[in-house]
Amino acid sequence: MPQTYYQVNVPIRNCGRPEQRGLHIFTGPADTWSDALRIARETCDTAATAQQAGHPLPRRRPDGWGARGLRPGWVFDWAAATVDVWPCGGTSMAQHF
């Protein structure tokens, strides 16, 4: 059975200017919403570690997850992250977990 595609929405804020806030979105396949959240965080952590070491961000993982556009000095609020099923085939199947 094919895996479901998920969208993980993670609130972010600028450490230097806390009034600046945003949302970082990760997408990819997973078996469950909790797996999607875990994979998104792993992907983000790997990219942030590379960025902090002065290396380029890793390309998309073989499973399809990737992290692009990370902003230095911005903090992820993983406790406030939400996970939705990615709408596919032009139909709206979004479910909030």
XYZ file of C-alpha atoms in Angstrom:
97
model
C 0.000 0.000 0.000
C 1.421 3.428 -0.925
C 2.361 5.766 1.873
C 0.311 8.865 2.545
C 1.887 12.249 1.854
C 1.874 14.644 4.785
C 2.458 18.355 5.308
C 4.154 19.324 8.572
C 3.648 23.001 9.482
C 6.142 24.323 12.011
C 5.850 27.841 13.451
C 9.152 29.757 13.403
C 10.346 33.002 14.945
C 13.361 35.230 14.538
C 15.551 35.197 17.677
C 16.878 38.699 16.995
C 13.455 40.154 16.229
C 10.839 38.041 18.057
C 7.982 39.983 16.477
C 8.959 38.360 13.159
C 7.195 35.039 12.859
C 6.508 32.594 10.093
C 5.788 29.013 9.169
C 8.160 26.429 7.741
C 6.478 23.626 5.807
C 7.876 20.137 5.222
C 6.205 17.553 2.975
C 6.782 13.891 2.265
C 5.503 10.344 2.574
C 5.046 8.553 5.891
C 3.037 5.714 7.381
C 1.470 7.834 10.128
C 1.190 11.480 11.156
C 3.615 10.853 14.034
C 6.143 9.350 11.605
C 5.733 12.441 9.398
C 6.461 14.729 12.347
C 9.516 12.667 13.348
C 10.887 12.556 9.787
C 10.353 16.301 9.296
C 12.265 17.024 12.485
C 15.104 14.661 11.562
C 15.310 16.265 8.125
C 15.375 19.752 9.630
C 17.981 18.830 12.251
C 20.261 17.307 9.603
C 19.982 20.408 7.408
C 20.511 22.809 10.338
C 23.615 20.889 11.445
C 25.077 21.112 7.928
C 24.233 24.819 7.710
C 25.834 25.583 11.094
C 28.992 23.748 10.006
C 29.178 25.901 6.872
C 28.192 23.097 4.507
C 25.493 23.287 1.845
C 22.066 21.999 2.805
C 21.633 18.313 1.964
C 19.572 17.498 -1.097
C 16.239 15.739 -0.817
C 16.428 12.409 1.010
C 15.721 9.189 -0.950
C 12.322 9.010 0.750
C 11.394 12.436 -0.668
C 11.782 14.624 2.445
C 14.062 17.653 2.338
C 14.691 20.971 4.071
C 15.299 24.066 1.991
C 15.231 27.732 2.869
C 16.344 27.439 6.489
C 16.949 30.878 7.951
C 19.865 31.347 10.352
C 18.676 32.792 13.654
C 15.129 31.477 13.303
C 13.839 28.981 15.887
C 11.415 26.155 15.172
C 8.523 25.619 17.602
C 8.117 21.859 17.206
C 5.680 21.650 20.129
C 3.244 23.807 18.132
C 3.723 21.919 14.840
C 0.668 20.564 13.045
C 0.433 17.683 10.598
C -2.036 17.447 7.717
C -2.592 14.876 5.018
C -1.332 16.364 1.763
C -4.224 16.883 -0.659
C -3.649 14.753 -3.744
C -5.288 14.454 -7.106
C -6.819 17.896 -6.821
C -9.217 16.794 -4.096
C -9.292 18.354 -0.680
C -8.558 15.576 1.803
C -6.768 17.666 4.400
C -7.205 16.297 7.894
C -5.827 18.081 10.920
C -4.214 15.906 13.590
